[in-house]
Amino acid sequence: MLSFLIKRLLGMIPVVLMVMVAVFAFVHMLPGDPARLVAGPEATAQDVAAVRSALGLDKPLPQQFLTYVNNTIHGDFGLSLKTRRPVVEEIGMRLMPTVWLTLFAMIWSVAIGLLIGVVSAVKRGRWPDYGGMILAVSGISFPPFWLGLLLINLFSVRLGWLPTGGYGTWQHFLMPSFTLGLGVAAVMARFTRSAFIEIAREDYVRTARAKGVPERSVIWRHSLRNALIPIITMVGLQFGFLLGGSIVIESVFAWPGVGRLLVDSVSYRDYPVIQALVLMFSLQFIFINLLVDILYVFANPEIRYQ
Amino acid sequence: MTLKSLLLSSALGVAMLVPGLASAKDLTVAIQNNLTGLDPTNVNDTLSQTSLRLIYQGLFGFDKDMKLVPLLAESYESNADATEFTIKLREGVKFHDGTDFNAEAVKINLDRLRNPDNNLSRRSLVSMINMVEVVDDLTVRLVLDAPFGAMIASLAHPGAMIISPAALEKYGDEINRHPVGTGAFVFDNWAADTLTVTRNDDYWKGPAKVDRVVIRSVPESGARMAMLQTGEAQFVPNFPPELMQVIEKNPDLKVDISPSIVEYYVAMNNNKEPFGNQKVRQALNHAVDKDAFCQIVFSGLCSPADSIIPKDLSFHVTAGEYEFDLERARELMAEAGYADGFETEIWANSNTESLRAMQFLQQQLAQINVDVNVVPLEAGVAAQRIWSIESAEDAEVQMYYGGWSSSTGDADWGIRPLLLGENAPPSMFNVAYYADEELDAAITGAIGTADPTERAKYYETAQKLAWDGAPWIFLGVADLVAAQTADVTGVHMLPDRGFLLEDAAFTE
């Protein structure tokens, strides 16, 4: 296990380097002049030129790239072009809100998704199955933007129970995490259902039933446990996507997270922030994959890593 | 199960008071974008500039109607050709850190702003100053390189607000995160999307009536409205007109509609055929129904333009009217040799409002056989293709739809950057590439004097010439819509889309 971990960690280095090259190239290929955007709508040509040289954007591209790699290795991600705050601080302020939001959303989605999925699979072809799947399909097709506003209108404006948005106490988490989790819950339900049905056809399940193992135990011990492997993979992938992809939710609920930061930074051509964020999202995916691999072992001890 | 658990957990929330709600003496303002910085001399967006008015003040400023008023200055005098300005300062003002406000502080600030090495984005406001002289403790004299009649208006721009010299010394570039001014509120905290300031008890005009002001960025307009309805926010500037009906039904809320100084127009590239032809440009002006423009693009919250600058800008005169007259438009097109029309394209930013405007114009101009292709441009692309071109010959723009507001509240910044011949991109914003010698003479004449009557004469000429020359399709001046809770007084929209919160108070 340890040597597996070390190998996986070392293997990340070339991946990270490739990501850095790709991100740098991608960001500089975006049409638009960041100096012009930073200098603002009323800036004169001289102002723009001054901003450009202050930001080092007048230097040749290879030189800018070397500076970028060198700084990144030393943990220096530079200053945001937009706010002139250090990028690390800019992301730092918004990272935890997004991580927490994602975690809570995952809890909603796993709880709801697993339950609906298992129930649908067990009661296959009967009304709980149809009901569950109708819910799941609506969950996938519900625009989160609309659902968010609907919840705000109900729980904040009409009932006055929850704050409309922002970040702080547990009340702030309920609506955004639920809205975010619901879409994933739907995916999770469908996924669990098919994984479960697949497993139910396996010989060992039939054997267990034939031996007279109670149905409850067949479902929860024999089937669910094995169905968990693809489900964990799914959770891992969804988690990665959610971390960077909760942009709509973050806008609707005025959530100070990294999704909104990324959108703002792209429209502003805030190169240092975009580069740091994309690098961070790539690392997240790599780590989540690693975590998923480790979780497999706990779900099914038959799996051993060499 | 989901609904049940949601209701259950929500019900628990009732037991505790929801902490997102501010206490009675805190004013929360919900704005649409994040602030970009806290150094007034180095931010460019109206929201940041206007938020910083809580903390900072300039020598001059604006009242709620955007009329120039002295703030840290008491009075000024200038010589006849507007090259020397002597400014008397207010006595007994202190910065939040206890530093005295005096002539030396003004000199340090203006010298810092105009020094090209500092790369401050608002340098152009004071770049014409050649020397700042401390006459005595409460008097400064500005000596200019060349006549500039709009000097005082430039000093009233938020970009020229005065920062504590001690703080500048202490924080250097970090002043962007540690603002220290003379305003009614003291900086408290600037987090990811929230600026918090607390009352300055030693404020020279007397302490404000609210304890704290919180400026929060809430991008979604529906969410901003919900905050207003729940009392989480008390003021929402720049409210989307389509949500107005909801507010009007609620007795706890009120809407404030006021005219802006944001004028919308279509610049036609005079270097490109057929826009070099004045008759074509006039024909296009006659072909667009400006009342319909206001209805369709701004839900009626707009008035047709009657000059190159809006009514509420200083020195405005009514320059004329291009009444909606398709017959006249067709005649002019025929006279210009374009009876069969032509094909062209219109560019603008890709937001919903601009798209609607472009489609409207497309439909209107089709009536005189002008076939318009609508090209929305994302902000970065627009910056590149319109404003950052190498030279005027490279310009591909044919028609450009946009809006402009003069942030100095003066006619100068409403006209010179947009219509002076030498100010075509990339140097400034004359995207019509309009160059008319008489107009140029009037514009430069107006900044050659500080005498308001003289300037008024020049600007009257300028407006009439530009109207007749028709470098633009003149469209309309948008209204501002702000929403607030009924228990708040003293919050005002400024005509340039900024706001003033200094007098905010809660009625009991």
Short mmCIF file of C-alpha atoms in Angstrom, two decimals, chain A residues 112-265:
data_model
loop_
_atom_site.label_atom_id
_atom_site.label_comp_id
_atom_site.label_asym_id
_atom_site.label_seq_id
_atom_site.Cartn_x
_atom_site.Cartn_y
_atom_site.Cartn_z
CA ILE A 112 -30.83 10.55 -1.00
CA GLY A 113 -29.25 8.84 -4.01
CA LEU A 114 -28.30 5.59 -2.28
CA LEU A 115 -31.68 5.25 -0.65
CA ILE A 116 -33.68 5.88 -3.80
CA GLY A 117 -31.31 3.70 -5.82
CA VAL A 118 -31.49 0.73 -3.46
CA VAL A 119 -35.24 0.98 -3.00
CA SER A 120 -35.78 1.22 -6.76
CA ALA A 121 -33.58 -1.79 -7.41
CA VAL A 122 -35.18 -3.92 -4.74
CA LYS A 123 -38.73 -2.96 -5.73
CA ARG A 124 -37.81 -3.15 -9.38
CA GLY A 125 -40.75 -2.76 -11.74
CA ARG A 126 -43.13 -1.69 -8.99
CA TRP A 127 -44.36 1.74 -8.01
CA PRO A 128 -41.49 2.67 -5.61
CA ASP A 129 -39.14 2.05 -8.54
CA TYR A 130 -41.11 4.24 -10.91
CA GLY A 131 -41.54 6.90 -8.24
CA GLY A 132 -37.84 6.88 -7.42
CA MET A 133 -36.79 7.09 -11.04
CA ILE A 134 -39.25 9.87 -11.80
CA LEU A 135 -37.69 11.77 -8.90
CA ALA A 136 -34.20 11.02 -10.21
CA VAL A 137 -34.96 12.14 -13.73
CA SER A 138 -36.56 15.34 -12.45
CA GLY A 139 -33.53 15.89 -10.25
CA ILE A 140 -31.22 15.68 -13.26
CA SER A 141 -33.38 17.90 -15.42
CA PHE A 142 -34.22 20.49 -12.74
CA PRO A 143 -32.26 23.65 -13.48
CA PRO A 144 -30.41 24.25 -10.19
CA PHE A 145 -30.66 27.97 -10.82
CA TRP A 146 -34.45 27.81 -10.82
CA LEU A 147 -34.65 25.41 -7.89
CA GLY A 148 -32.35 27.72 -5.91
CA LEU A 149 -34.55 30.75 -6.48
CA LEU A 150 -37.62 28.67 -5.68
CA LEU A 151 -36.15 27.59 -2.35
CA ILE A 152 -35.10 31.17 -1.54
CA ASN A 153 -38.60 32.36 -2.25
CA LEU A 154 -40.14 29.66 -0.05
CA PHE A 155 -37.78 29.42 2.90
CA SER A 156 -36.40 32.96 3.07
CA VAL A 157 -38.97 35.31 1.65
CA ARG A 158 -42.22 33.55 2.62
CA LEU A 159 -41.31 31.57 5.72
CA GLY A 160 -38.37 33.65 6.88
CA TRP A 161 -36.56 30.59 8.19
CA LEU A 162 -33.28 30.73 6.30
CA PRO A 163 -30.96 33.48 5.09
CA THR A 164 -31.15 34.06 1.32
CA GLY A 165 -27.46 33.53 0.84
CA GLY A 166 -24.00 34.22 2.07
CA TYR A 167 -21.70 32.10 4.15
CA GLY A 168 -21.43 31.70 7.90
CA THR A 169 -23.63 29.51 10.05
CA TRP A 170 -25.16 26.09 9.34
CA GLN A 171 -28.37 27.74 8.20
CA HIS A 172 -26.46 29.23 5.30
CA PHE A 173 -25.54 25.74 4.15
CA LEU A 174 -28.96 24.12 3.92
CA MET A 175 -30.40 25.52 0.71
CA PRO A 176 -27.23 25.76 -1.41
CA SER A 177 -25.97 22.30 -0.45
CA PHE A 178 -29.38 20.75 -1.02
CA THR A 179 -29.75 22.45 -4.42
CA LEU A 180 -26.26 21.38 -5.42
CA GLY A 181 -26.69 17.87 -4.00
CA LEU A 182 -29.99 17.16 -5.68
CA GLY A 183 -28.59 16.97 -9.20
CA VAL A 184 -25.89 14.57 -8.04
CA ALA A 185 -28.37 12.60 -5.95
CA ALA A 186 -30.30 11.90 -9.12
CA VAL A 187 -27.22 10.63 -10.91
CA MET A 188 -26.33 8.61 -7.84
CA ALA A 189 -29.78 7.03 -7.63
CA ARG A 190 -29.74 5.87 -11.22
CA PHE A 191 -26.21 4.62 -10.85
CA THR A 192 -26.90 2.74 -7.62
CA ARG A 193 -29.98 1.17 -9.10
CA SER A 194 -28.20 -0.26 -12.13
CA ALA A 195 -25.15 -1.37 -10.12
CA PHE A 196 -27.47 -3.07 -7.68
CA ILE A 197 -29.52 -4.83 -10.33
CA GLU A 198 -26.30 -5.99 -11.95
CA ILE A 199 -25.09 -7.49 -8.68
CA ALA A 200 -28.43 -9.13 -7.95
CA ARG A 201 -27.86 -11.33 -11.00
CA GLU A 202 -24.51 -12.59 -9.69
CA ASP A 203 -24.14 -16.18 -8.64
CA TYR A 204 -23.13 -15.42 -5.07
CA VAL A 205 -26.31 -13.46 -4.46
CA ARG A 206 -28.38 -16.32 -5.78
CA THR A 207 -26.32 -18.71 -3.64
CA ALA A 208 -26.84 -16.57 -0.55
CA ARG A 209 -30.58 -16.54 -1.11
CA ALA A 210 -30.58 -20.30 -1.78
CA LYS A 211 -28.73 -20.87 1.50
CA GLY A 212 -31.57 -19.08 3.26
CA VAL A 213 -29.71 -15.89 4.21
CA PRO A 214 -32.34 -13.33 5.28
CA GLU A 215 -33.34 -10.91 2.48
CA ARG A 216 -32.24 -7.91 4.55
CA SER A 217 -28.74 -9.34 4.82
CA VAL A 218 -28.67 -10.24 1.12
CA ILE A 219 -29.42 -6.65 0.23
CA TRP A 220 -27.28 -4.73 2.68
CA ARG A 221 -24.32 -7.09 3.19
CA HIS A 222 -23.91 -9.04 0.01
CA SER A 223 -25.24 -6.76 -2.67
CA LEU A 224 -24.67 -3.21 -1.45
CA ARG A 225 -21.13 -3.86 -0.40
CA ASN A 226 -20.19 -5.02 -3.90
CA ALA A 227 -22.23 -2.34 -5.56
CA LEU A 228 -20.25 0.24 -3.57
CA ILE A 229 -17.17 -0.04 -5.79
CA PRO A 230 -18.66 1.65 -8.86
CA ILE A 231 -20.60 3.99 -6.58
CA ILE A 232 -17.44 5.19 -4.84
CA THR A 233 -15.87 5.87 -8.23
CA MET A 234 -18.94 7.86 -9.12
CA VAL A 235 -18.85 9.82 -5.86
CA GLY A 236 -15.19 10.63 -6.41
CA LEU A 237 -15.77 11.91 -9.91
CA GLN A 238 -18.81 13.92 -8.92
CA PHE A 239 -16.94 15.41 -5.99
CA GLY A 240 -14.23 16.62 -8.30
CA PHE A 241 -16.73 18.18 -10.64
CA LEU A 242 -18.69 19.77 -7.82
CA LEU A 243 -15.60 21.42 -6.36
CA GLY A 244 -15.09 23.44 -9.49
CA GLY A 245 -18.53 23.34 -10.95
CA SER A 246 -20.84 24.83 -8.39
CA ILE A 247 -20.76 28.16 -10.21
CA VAL A 248 -24.49 28.50 -10.65
CA ILE A 249 -25.22 27.67 -7.03
CA GLU A 250 -22.52 30.06 -5.84
CA SER A 251 -24.08 32.85 -7.88
CA VAL A 252 -27.65 32.23 -6.82
CA PHE A 253 -26.78 31.99 -3.12
CA ALA A 254 -24.04 34.65 -3.17
CA TRP A 255 -21.64 32.00 -1.95
CA PRO A 256 -18.06 33.28 -1.77
CA GLY A 257 -16.54 30.23 -3.44
CA VAL A 258 -13.94 29.33 -6.04
CA GLY A 259 -16.49 28.63 -8.80
CA ARG A 260 -17.53 32.26 -8.90
CA LEU A 261 -13.91 33.33 -8.58
CA LEU A 262 -13.03 31.31 -11.69
CA VAL A 263 -15.81 32.83 -13.77
CA ASP A 264 -14.94 36.34 -12.63
CA SER A 265 -11.28 35.71 -13.34
#
